Amino acid sequence: MKQHDWIAILDFGSQYTQLIARRIREQQVYCEIVRFNTPAVELAKRKPKGIILSGGPASVLADGSPSVDLAIYEMGVPVLGICYGMQLMGRDLKGRVRPGKAREYGSATISVTDPDLLFKDLPNILEVWMSHGDQVEELPPGFSVLAKTGTCPIAAMADRKRNLYGLQFHPEVVHTPRGVEILRHFIVDACGCACNWKMSAFVEESIQAIRQKVGSDHVLCGLSGGVDSSVVAALLHKAIGKQLHCVFVDNGLLRFKEAEQVEDTFGKTFGMDLHVAHAQDLFLGRLAGVTDPEKKRKIIGATFIDVFAEEARKLGQVKYLAQGTLYPDVIESVSPLGGPSVTIKSHHNVGGLPPDLQFSLIEPLRELFKDEVRELGRELELPDFIINRQPFPGPGMAVRIIGEVCKDRVDLLQQADLRVQDEILKLSNYKDIWQAFAVLLPVQSVGVMGDERTYENVVAVRAVQSLDGMTADWFRLPYETLDRISTRIINEVRGVNRVVYDISSKPPSTIEWE
Ligand code: XMP
């Protein structure tokens, strides 16, 4: 396999570490975030073209603060320390670091005193983002100052001979407007990386890595039909073919024809070993008579585990469980004193399997961001309707049917939702909508159809824009779209005579109604 140029980012726990990775990959250079204490010999085997020491919340002056294997400075590979990383370099290479009296946090202006390399072709005065306590007070031998601020005489430093660089500020954040250029100078001019990394290379490299890890063992993958699990399944299938077994739980609470689409795509088109658990009756049976939102969620979560576990037991002999964990799901990638501790979001459906089912995890998307996962999906030739799919909650339609959930109401909501999906897909700004869906209310209202009085259901339409689902604003759908959605639902879906539009934002509302 061709080895691509890559940069290793040693993570000291900064909230910005993932942004460094992102900025580098935007330059079409592959990078990976690794533990801060990865031994130099281990790194050397994988031949990175450069090493970045990230920022972090600790102080290099504190006992037990996270440190690097000192041999990394001797590897002959360029090293860039950012914030904590620079202070570490200052301390390790026999300069002097001064404890900060107060944390300097916010915008600052630096004067570049040596524009060679990192600051090449940039103005002498630059706006940067600072977030640090300590600072390097005395340069290590061999280093010179590249930039300073009024309060920080060594805001950037370098030892050109040894190819070691330090930045006291954060070039990776948007508040350092020219930061990307500084990073690019490091990865291109100092490290000599070729900017030619593409998602296809990631596919190749992941496939090799998966094959090596799995060997002749078998892997189980819970497929939900969402983007992340679909991409994981497609990637694993490409890597290990029949050693992959996918389980899809049809809980009867999915979107219209979703189960069939998943079977068609993954079972028929891709030819995967797909096990569909037809558990509609079980789910709906356990939900009968339940109206409390939290009770519904708990019943669905527990039933999901029961069904999934049963399918896993039937398969026998499976060593690995594949999960679509993405970079933003990997919280707390490092703790200052211990090793990295990884938590998987609690809403991940297969988090709480029974003790007799213990798997090792495979998480091939751990290094990626959502938009990169979509790009990977395209590379793996997944259909657009899967790649561009909006998030869909684990408990599905059950949290969009207010009150009791039963088959008739699921059918009705699926039909209403189908019209919402159909109409918003026609919008040129479809991709700006985080989620759009219909909600079935436990309310009936009076209407008139022809000469007849009707007394039927009310459907609410919800569309929001959001960056991460944590906050959201109601989406300004065009009146014409709202009009078509309303007319179509009322005319085409039996049992609905009124449509309303939800104009609340999160907070204080939430995206889903339950
Ligand atoms: P809320 O309703 O809390 O939703 O504003 C935020 C985002 O999370 C999705 N959501 C879920 N996703 N399992 C999931 O996988 C769940 O139980 C769940 N509940 C809400 C919701 O669709 C929105 O994108």
Coordinates of C-alpha atoms and ligand atoms in Angstrom, one line a residue:
M1 CA 0.0 0.0 0.0
K2 CA 1.2 3.5 -0.8
Q3 CA 2.1 5.4 2.3
H4 CA 0.6 8.9 2.3
D5 CA 2.2 11.9 3.8
W6 CA 0.7 12.4 7.2
I7 CA 1.0 14.5 10.3
A8 CA 0.7 13.1 13.8
I9 CA -1.1 15.4 16.3
L10 CA -0.2 14.5 19.9
D11 CA -3.3 15.4 21.9
F12 CA -2.9 17.1 25.3
G13 CA -6.6 17.6 25.7
S14 CA -7.3 21.0 24.1
Q15 CA -10.9 21.6 23.1
Y16 CA -9.3 22.7 19.8
T17 CA -7.4 19.6 18.9
Q18 CA -10.0 18.3 16.5
L19 CA -9.9 21.7 14.8
I20 CA -6.2 21.3 14.1
A21 CA -7.0 18.0 12.5
R22 CA -9.7 19.5 10.4
R23 CA -7.6 22.4 9.2
I24 CA -4.8 20.1 8.1
R25 CA -7.2 17.8 6.2
E26 CA -8.7 20.8 4.5
Q27 CA -5.2 21.3 3.1
Q28 CA -5.5 17.7 1.7
V29 CA -2.9 16.3 4.0
Y30 CA -3.9 13.4 6.2
C31 CA -3.5 13.6 9.9
E32 CA -4.3 11.6 12.9
I33 CA -4.7 12.5 16.6
V34 CA -2.7 10.2 18.8
R35 CA -2.1 9.9 22.5
F36 CA 0.3 12.5 23.9
N37 CA 2.6 9.9 25.3
T38 CA 2.9 7.7 22.1
P39 CA 6.5 6.5 22.2
A40 CA 8.8 8.0 19.5
V41 CA 9.7 4.5 18.2
E42 CA 6.1 3.7 17.6
L43 CA 5.6 7.0 15.8
A44 CA 8.8 6.5 13.8
K45 CA 7.5 3.2 12.4
R46 CA 4.6 5.0 10.8
K47 CA 6.8 7.7 9.4
P48 CA 4.9 11.0 10.0
K49 CA 6.2 13.9 8.0
G50 CA 5.6 16.2 10.9
I51 CA 4.4 16.2 14.5
I52 CA 2.1 18.7 16.2
L53 CA 1.9 19.0 20.0
S54 CA -1.6 20.3 20.7
G55 CA -2.8 22.7 23.4
G56 CA -4.1 21.5 26.6
P57 CA -5.7 22.6 29.9
A58 CA -2.8 21.6 32.2
S59 CA 0.3 23.7 33.1
V60 CA 3.7 22.3 32.1
L61 CA 5.0 23.5 35.4
A62 CA 2.6 21.3 37.4
D63 CA 3.7 17.9 38.8
G64 CA 2.6 15.1 36.7
S65 CA 1.5 17.2 33.8
P66 CA 1.3 15.3 30.5
S67 CA 4.6 15.1 28.6
V68 CA 6.0 13.7 25.4
D69 CA 8.6 11.0 24.9
L70 CA 11.6 13.4 24.6
A71 CA 13.0 11.3 21.7
I72 CA 10.4 12.8 19.4
Y73 CA 12.5 16.0 19.3
E74 CA 15.4 13.9 18.0
M75 CA 13.4 12.1 15.3
G76 CA 14.5 14.5 12.6
V77 CA 10.8 15.2 11.9
P78 CA 9.6 18.8 12.2
V79 CA 7.6 19.5 15.4
L80 CA 5.2 22.3 16.0
G81 CA 4.0 23.1 19.5
I82 CA 0.8 25.0 19.9
C83 CA 0.2 26.8 23.2
Y84 CA 0.7 24.0 25.8
G85 CA 2.8 22.3 23.1
M86 CA 5.0 25.3 22.8
Q87 CA 5.4 25.6 26.5
L88 CA 6.3 21.9 26.7
M89 CA 8.9 22.4 24.1
G90 CA 10.3 25.4 26.0
R91 CA 10.5 23.3 29.2
D92 CA 11.8 20.1 27.6
L93 CA 14.5 21.8 25.5
K94 CA 15.9 23.8 28.5
G95 CA 14.3 27.2 28.0
R96 CA 12.3 28.7 30.8
V97 CA 8.6 28.8 31.2
R98 CA 7.0 31.4 33.5
P99 CA 3.8 30.5 35.3
G100 CA 0.9 32.7 34.2
K101 CA -0.6 35.0 36.8
A102 CA -3.9 35.2 35.0
R103 CA -5.1 33.3 31.9
E104 CA -4.8 35.4 28.8
Y105 CA -7.9 34.6 26.8
G106 CA -9.1 36.3 23.7
S107 CA -7.9 38.3 20.7
A108 CA -4.4 39.7 20.6
T109 CA -2.3 41.3 18.0
I110 CA 1.2 40.0 17.3
S111 CA 4.1 41.7 15.5
V112 CA 6.0 39.3 13.3
T113 CA 9.7 40.0 13.8
D114 CA 11.0 37.1 11.6
P115 CA 8.7 36.3 8.6
D116 CA 10.8 33.4 7.4
L117 CA 8.8 30.1 6.9
L118 CA 5.8 30.1 9.3
F119 CA 4.8 33.8 8.6
K120 CA 6.0 33.9 5.0
D121 CA 3.9 36.3 2.8
L122 CA 1.8 37.4 5.8
P123 CA 1.4 40.9 7.1
N124 CA 3.7 42.0 10.0
I125 CA 0.8 42.7 12.2
L126 CA -1.6 39.8 12.7
E127 CA -4.7 39.2 14.7
V128 CA -4.5 35.9 16.7
W129 CA -6.4 34.0 19.4
M130 CA -4.8 33.5 22.8
S131 CA -5.9 31.1 25.4
H132 CA -3.1 30.3 27.9
G133 CA -1.7 30.8 31.4
D134 CA 2.0 30.1 31.2
Q135 CA 4.4 31.4 28.6
V136 CA 7.9 30.8 27.5
E137 CA 10.1 33.4 29.2
E138 CA 13.5 32.3 28.0
L139 CA 14.2 30.6 24.7
P140 CA 15.7 27.2 24.6
P141 CA 19.2 27.1 23.1
G142 CA 19.1 27.3 19.3
F143 CA 15.7 29.0 19.2
S144 CA 14.9 32.5 18.0
V145 CA 11.8 34.7 18.4
L146 CA 9.5 34.9 15.4
A147 CA 6.7 37.1 16.8
K148 CA 5.7 39.0 20.0
T149 CA 2.8 40.8 21.6
G150 CA 2.8 43.6 24.2
T151 CA 2.4 41.2 27.0
C152 CA 4.1 38.1 25.5
P153 CA 7.6 38.7 24.2
I154 CA 7.9 35.2 22.8
A155 CA 4.6 34.6 20.9
A156 CA 6.2 32.4 18.3
M157 CA 9.6 30.8 18.2
A158 CA 11.7 28.4 16.0
D159 CA 14.9 26.5 15.8
R160 CA 15.2 26.3 12.0
K161 CA 18.2 24.0 12.2
R162 CA 16.3 21.3 14.1
N163 CA 12.9 22.2 12.5
L164 CA 11.2 22.9 15.8
Y165 CA 8.5 25.5 16.0
G166 CA 6.3 27.0 18.7
L167 CA 3.2 29.2 18.7
Q168 CA 1.7 30.6 21.8
F169 CA -1.6 31.3 20.1
H170 CA -4.0 29.0 18.3
P171 CA -3.7 29.1 14.5
E172 CA -6.5 26.6 14.1
V173 CA -9.4 28.7 15.3
V174 CA -11.4 31.2 13.1
H175 CA -10.4 34.0 15.5
T176 CA -6.9 33.7 14.0
P177 CA -7.9 34.8 10.5
R178 CA -4.6 33.9 8.8
G179 CA -4.0 30.9 11.0
V180 CA -4.6 28.4 8.2
E181 CA -1.8 29.9 6.2
I182 CA 0.6 29.6 9.2
L183 CA -0.4 25.9 9.6
R184 CA 0.0 25.4 5.9
H185 CA 3.5 26.8 6.0
F186 CA 4.3 24.3 8.6
I187 CA 2.9 21.2 6.9
V188 CA 4.1 22.2 3.4
D189 CA 7.3 24.3 3.8
A190 CA 8.6 22.7 7.0
C191 CA 7.4 19.1 6.6
G192 CA 7.3 18.9 2.8
C193 CA 3.9 17.3 2.7
A194 CA 2.3 16.9 -0.7
C195 CA -1.2 18.2 -0.6
N196 CA -2.9 15.3 -2.4
W197 CA -4.7 13.3 0.2
K198 CA -8.2 12.3 -0.8
M199 CA -11.0 10.3 0.7
S200 CA -10.2 7.5 -1.6
A201 CA -6.9 7.1 0.2
F202 CA -8.7 7.0 3.5
V203 CA -10.8 4.2 2.1
E204 CA -7.7 2.2 1.1
E205 CA -5.9 2.8 4.3
S206 CA -8.9 2.0 6.5
I207 CA -9.5 -1.2 4.6
Q208 CA -6.0 -2.4 5.2
A209 CA -6.2 -1.5 8.9
I210 CA -9.6 -3.2 9.3
R211 CA -8.3 -6.4 7.6
Q212 CA -5.2 -6.4 9.8
K213 CA -7.2 -6.0 13.0
V214 CA -10.0 -8.4 12.2
G215 CA -8.0 -11.2 10.6
S216 CA -10.3 -14.2 10.2
D217 CA -12.8 -13.1 12.9
H218 CA -16.3 -11.9 12.4
V219 CA -17.8 -8.4 13.0
L220 CA -21.3 -7.4 13.9
C221 CA -22.7 -4.1 12.8
G222 CA -26.0 -2.5 14.0
L223 CA -27.4 -0.8 10.9
S224 CA -30.0 1.9 11.5
G225 CA -30.2 3.2 8.0
G226 CA -28.7 6.6 9.1
V227 CA -25.6 8.0 7.5
D228 CA -23.0 6.9 10.1
S229 CA -23.9 3.3 10.5
S230 CA -24.5 2.9 6.7
V231 CA -21.0 4.2 6.0
V232 CA -19.5 1.9 8.6
A233 CA -21.3 -1.0 7.1
A234 CA -20.3 -0.2 3.5
L235 CA -16.6 0.3 4.5
L236 CA -16.5 -2.9 6.5
H237 CA -18.2 -4.8 3.8
K238 CA -15.6 -3.6 1.3
A239 CA -12.8 -4.7 3.7
I240 CA -14.0 -8.1 5.0
G241 CA -17.0 -9.1 2.9
K242 CA -18.8 -12.1 4.3
Q243 CA -17.1 -11.7 7.7
L244 CA -19.4 -8.8 8.3
H245 CA -22.9 -9.4 9.7
C246 CA -25.4 -6.5 9.8
V247 CA -28.4 -6.4 12.1
F248 CA -31.3 -4.1 11.3
V249 CA -34.1 -3.7 13.8
D250 CA -37.4 -2.9 12.2
N251 CA -39.2 -1.5 15.2
G252 CA -42.3 -0.4 13.3
L253 CA -41.5 3.3 14.1
L254 CA -39.5 4.1 11.0
R255 CA -40.2 6.4 8.1
F256 CA -42.3 5.2 5.2
K257 CA -40.7 2.2 3.4
E258 CA -37.4 2.8 5.3
A259 CA -37.0 -0.9 6.2
E260 CA -37.5 -1.9 2.6
Q261 CA -35.0 0.7 1.5
V262 CA -32.4 -0.6 3.9
E263 CA -33.0 -4.2 2.8
D264 CA -32.8 -3.3 -0.9
T265 CA -29.6 -1.2 -0.5
F266 CA -27.6 -3.3 1.8
G267 CA -29.0 -6.8 1.3
K268 CA -29.7 -6.7 -2.4
T269 CA -27.5 -4.1 -4.0
F270 CA -24.4 -4.5 -1.7
G271 CA -25.1 -8.2 -1.1
M272 CA -24.3 -7.9 2.6
D273 CA -25.2 -10.6 5.2
L274 CA -28.1 -8.6 6.5
H275 CA -30.3 -9.8 9.3
V276 CA -33.6 -7.9 9.6
A277 CA -35.4 -8.4 12.9
H278 CA -39.1 -7.8 12.2
A279 CA -40.0 -6.6 15.6
Q280 CA -42.8 -4.2 14.9
D281 CA -45.3 -6.2 16.9
L282 CA -43.0 -6.5 19.9
F283 CA -42.3 -2.8 20.0
L284 CA -45.9 -1.7 19.4
G285 CA -47.2 -4.3 21.9
R286 CA -44.9 -3.0 24.6
L287 CA -45.9 0.6 23.8
A288 CA -49.7 0.0 24.0
G289 CA -51.4 2.3 26.4
V290 CA -48.2 4.2 27.2
T291 CA -48.4 8.0 26.8
D292 CA -45.5 9.3 29.0
P293 CA -42.6 10.4 26.8
E294 CA -39.9 9.1 29.0
K295 CA -41.6 5.8 29.5
K296 CA -41.9 5.4 25.8
R297 CA -38.2 6.1 25.3
K298 CA -37.2 3.7 28.0
I299 CA -39.4 0.9 26.6
I300 CA -38.0 1.4 23.1
G301 CA -34.4 1.5 24.3
A302 CA -34.8 -1.7 26.4
T303 CA -36.7 -3.5 23.6
F304 CA -34.0 -2.5 21.1
I305 CA -31.3 -4.0 23.2
D306 CA -33.4 -7.2 23.7
V307 CA -33.9 -7.6 20.0
F308 CA -30.4 -6.7 19.0
A309 CA -28.9 -9.1 21.6
E310 CA -31.1 -11.9 20.4
E311 CA -29.9 -11.5 16.8
A312 CA -26.3 -11.3 18.0
R313 CA -26.7 -14.5 20.0
K314 CA -28.1 -16.3 16.9
L315 CA -25.0 -15.3 15.0
G316 CA -22.7 -16.8 17.6
Q317 CA -18.9 -16.5 17.2
V318 CA -18.6 -12.7 16.7
K319 CA -15.6 -11.0 18.2
Y320 CA -16.1 -7.4 17.1
L321 CA -18.9 -4.8 17.2
A322 CA -18.7 -2.0 14.7
Q323 CA -19.9 1.4 15.7
G324 CA -20.3 4.7 13.8
T325 CA -18.6 6.8 16.4
L326 CA -17.5 10.1 14.9
Y327 CA -14.9 12.5 16.1
P328 CA -17.3 14.8 17.9
D329 CA -18.6 11.7 19.8
V330 CA -15.2 11.0 21.2
I331 CA -15.4 13.2 24.3
E332 CA -12.6 13.8 26.7
S333 CA -10.0 12.2 24.5
V334 CA -7.3 12.8 27.0
S335 CA -7.3 13.5 30.7
P336 CA -4.3 15.4 32.2
L337 CA -3.1 12.6 34.4
G338 CA -4.3 9.4 33.0
G339 CA -4.5 8.0 29.5
P340 CA -7.2 8.9 27.0
S341 CA -10.6 7.9 28.3
V342 CA -13.3 7.5 25.7
T343 CA -17.0 7.8 26.3
I344 CA -19.5 6.9 23.7
K345 CA -22.7 9.0 23.7
S346 CA -25.3 7.4 25.8
H347 CA -27.9 7.5 23.1
H348 CA -25.9 5.1 21.0
N349 CA -28.3 2.3 20.5
V350 CA -26.0 -0.6 21.3
G351 CA -24.4 0.9 24.4
G352 CA -25.9 -1.3 27.0
L353 CA -25.7 -4.9 25.8
P354 CA -26.0 -7.8 28.3
P355 CA -22.8 -9.1 29.9
D356 CA -22.8 -12.4 27.9
L357 CA -22.3 -10.3 24.8
Q358 CA -18.9 -8.7 25.1
F359 CA -17.4 -7.4 22.0
S360 CA -14.2 -5.5 21.1
L361 CA -15.1 -2.3 19.3
I362 CA -14.3 -1.3 15.8
E363 CA -14.9 2.4 15.1
P364 CA -13.5 3.2 11.7
L365 CA -15.0 6.8 11.6
R366 CA -13.4 7.9 14.8
E367 CA -11.2 10.4 13.0
L368 CA -13.8 11.9 10.9
F369 CA -16.3 14.8 11.0
K370 CA -19.9 14.5 9.7
D371 CA -19.3 16.1 6.3
E372 CA -16.2 13.8 5.8
V373 CA -18.4 10.8 6.6
R374 CA -20.7 12.0 3.8
E375 CA -17.8 12.3 1.5
L376 CA -16.7 8.8 2.4
G377 CA -20.2 7.5 1.8
R378 CA -20.0 9.0 -1.7
E379 CA -16.7 7.3 -2.3
L380 CA -18.2 4.0 -1.2
E381 CA -21.1 4.6 -3.7
L382 CA -23.9 4.7 -1.2
P383 CA -27.0 6.2 -2.7
D384 CA -27.7 9.9 -2.2
F385 CA -30.9 9.4 -0.2
I386 CA -28.8 7.7 2.5
I387 CA -25.9 10.2 2.4
N388 CA -28.0 13.3 2.6
R389 CA -30.4 11.9 5.1
Q390 CA -31.3 14.1 8.0
P391 CA -30.8 12.9 11.6
F392 CA -33.6 10.6 12.8
P393 CA -34.1 9.8 16.5
G394 CA -33.5 6.3 17.8
P395 CA -37.1 6.1 19.2
G396 CA -38.4 7.1 15.7
M397 CA -42.0 8.1 15.1
A398 CA -42.8 7.2 18.8
V399 CA -41.5 10.6 19.9
R400 CA -43.4 12.3 17.1
I401 CA -46.8 10.7 17.9
I402 CA -47.9 12.6 21.0
G403 CA -49.9 10.3 23.3
E404 CA -50.3 6.6 22.7
V405 CA -48.5 5.0 19.8
C406 CA -50.4 2.5 17.7
K407 CA -50.1 1.1 14.2
D408 CA -52.8 3.3 12.7
R409 CA -51.2 6.4 14.0
V410 CA -47.8 5.3 12.8
D411 CA -49.3 4.7 9.3
L412 CA -50.9 8.1 9.3
L413 CA -47.8 9.9 10.5
Q414 CA -45.6 8.1 7.9
Q415 CA -47.9 9.4 5.2
A416 CA -47.9 13.0 6.4
D417 CA -44.2 12.9 6.9
L418 CA -43.7 11.6 3.4
R419 CA -45.3 14.7 2.0
V420 CA -43.1 16.9 4.1
Q421 CA -40.0 15.1 2.9
D422 CA -41.1 15.2 -0.7
E423 CA -41.8 19.0 -0.6
I424 CA -38.6 20.1 1.2
L425 CA -36.5 17.9 -1.2
K426 CA -37.6 20.3 -4.0
L427 CA -35.9 23.3 -2.2
S428 CA -32.6 24.4 -3.5
N429 CA -31.5 25.1 0.1
Y430 CA -32.5 21.6 1.3
K431 CA -29.1 21.1 2.7
D432 CA -29.5 24.1 5.1
I433 CA -32.4 22.3 6.8
W434 CA -31.1 20.2 9.7
Q435 CA -34.4 18.3 10.1
A436 CA -37.9 18.6 8.8
F437 CA -40.7 16.3 9.8
A438 CA -44.4 15.9 10.8
V439 CA -45.7 15.4 14.3
L440 CA -49.1 13.9 15.1
L441 CA -50.9 15.7 17.8
P442 CA -53.5 14.1 20.2
V443 CA -55.9 16.8 19.2
Q444 CA -58.9 16.7 16.9
S445 CA -60.4 19.8 15.3
V446 CA -63.5 20.6 13.4
G447 CA -63.3 21.1 9.6
V448 CA -65.5 21.1 6.6
M449 CA -65.0 18.9 3.5
G450 CA -67.5 19.4 0.7
D451 CA -70.7 19.8 2.6
E452 CA -69.6 17.6 5.4
R453 CA -68.5 18.5 8.9
T454 CA -65.2 16.7 9.8
Y455 CA -63.6 16.1 13.2
E456 CA -60.1 14.9 12.6
N457 CA -56.4 15.0 13.5
V458 CA -54.0 17.9 13.6
V459 CA -50.5 17.5 12.2
A460 CA -47.7 19.8 13.2
V461 CA -44.9 20.5 10.7
R462 CA -41.4 21.1 12.2
A463 CA -38.4 22.3 10.3
V464 CA -35.2 23.6 12.0
Q465 CA -31.8 24.8 11.2
S466 CA -29.0 23.8 13.5
L467 CA -25.2 23.2 13.5
D468 CA -25.1 20.3 15.9
G469 CA -28.7 19.7 17.2
M470 CA -27.7 21.3 20.6
T471 CA -29.5 24.6 19.7
A472 CA -31.8 25.2 16.8
D473 CA -33.9 27.9 15.1
W474 CA -37.2 27.2 13.3
F475 CA -36.6 27.2 9.6
R476 CA -38.1 29.9 7.5
L477 CA -39.7 27.6 4.9
P478 CA -41.1 29.5 1.9
Y479 CA -44.9 30.1 2.2
E480 CA -45.4 28.2 -1.1
T481 CA -43.7 25.2 0.4
L482 CA -45.8 25.4 3.6
D483 CA -48.8 25.8 1.4
R484 CA -48.1 22.7 -0.6
I485 CA -47.3 20.6 2.4
S486 CA -50.5 21.6 4.1
T487 CA -52.7 21.1 1.0
R488 CA -51.1 17.8 0.2
I489 CA -51.4 16.4 3.7
I490 CA -55.0 17.5 4.1
N491 CA -56.1 16.3 0.7
E492 CA -54.0 13.1 0.5
V493 CA -53.8 11.8 4.0
R494 CA -57.0 10.4 5.4
G495 CA -57.8 11.5 8.9
V496 CA -56.1 14.9 8.9
N497 CA -58.0 18.1 8.5
R498 CA -55.6 20.7 9.9
V499 CA -51.9 21.4 9.6
V500 CA -50.0 23.8 11.8
Y501 CA -46.3 25.0 11.6
D502 CA -44.1 24.9 14.7
I503 CA -42.3 28.2 15.1
S504 CA -40.4 27.6 18.3
S505 CA -36.6 27.5 18.7
K506 CA -34.4 25.4 20.9
P507 CA -34.0 26.4 23.7
P508 CA -36.5 26.7 25.3
S509 CA -38.2 24.1 23.1
T510 CA -36.5 21.0 21.8
I511 CA -36.3 19.7 18.3
E512 CA -38.4 16.6 18.8
W513 CA -41.7 17.1 20.6
E514 CA -41.0 14.3 23.1
Ligands
XMP1 P1 -33.9 17.4 20.8 O1 -35.3 16.9 20.7 O2 -33.3 16.9 22.2 O3 -33.0 16.6 19.7 O4 -33.7 18.8 20.6 C1 -31.7 16.9 19.4 C2 -31.3 16.0 18.2 O5 -31.2 14.7 18.7 C3 -32.1 13.8 18.0 N1 -32.6 12.9 18.9 C4 -32.2 11.6 19.1 N2 -31.2 10.9 18.4 N3 -31.7 9.0 19.8 C5 -31.0 9.6 18.7 O6 -30.2 9.0 18.1 C6 -32.6 9.7 20.5 O7 -33.2 9.1 21.5 C7 -32.8 11.1 20.1 N4 -33.7 12.0 20.6 C8 -33.5 13.1 19.9 C9 -33.1 14.7 17.4 O8 -33.7 14.2 16.2 C10 -32.3 16.0 17.1 O9 -31.6 15.8 15.9

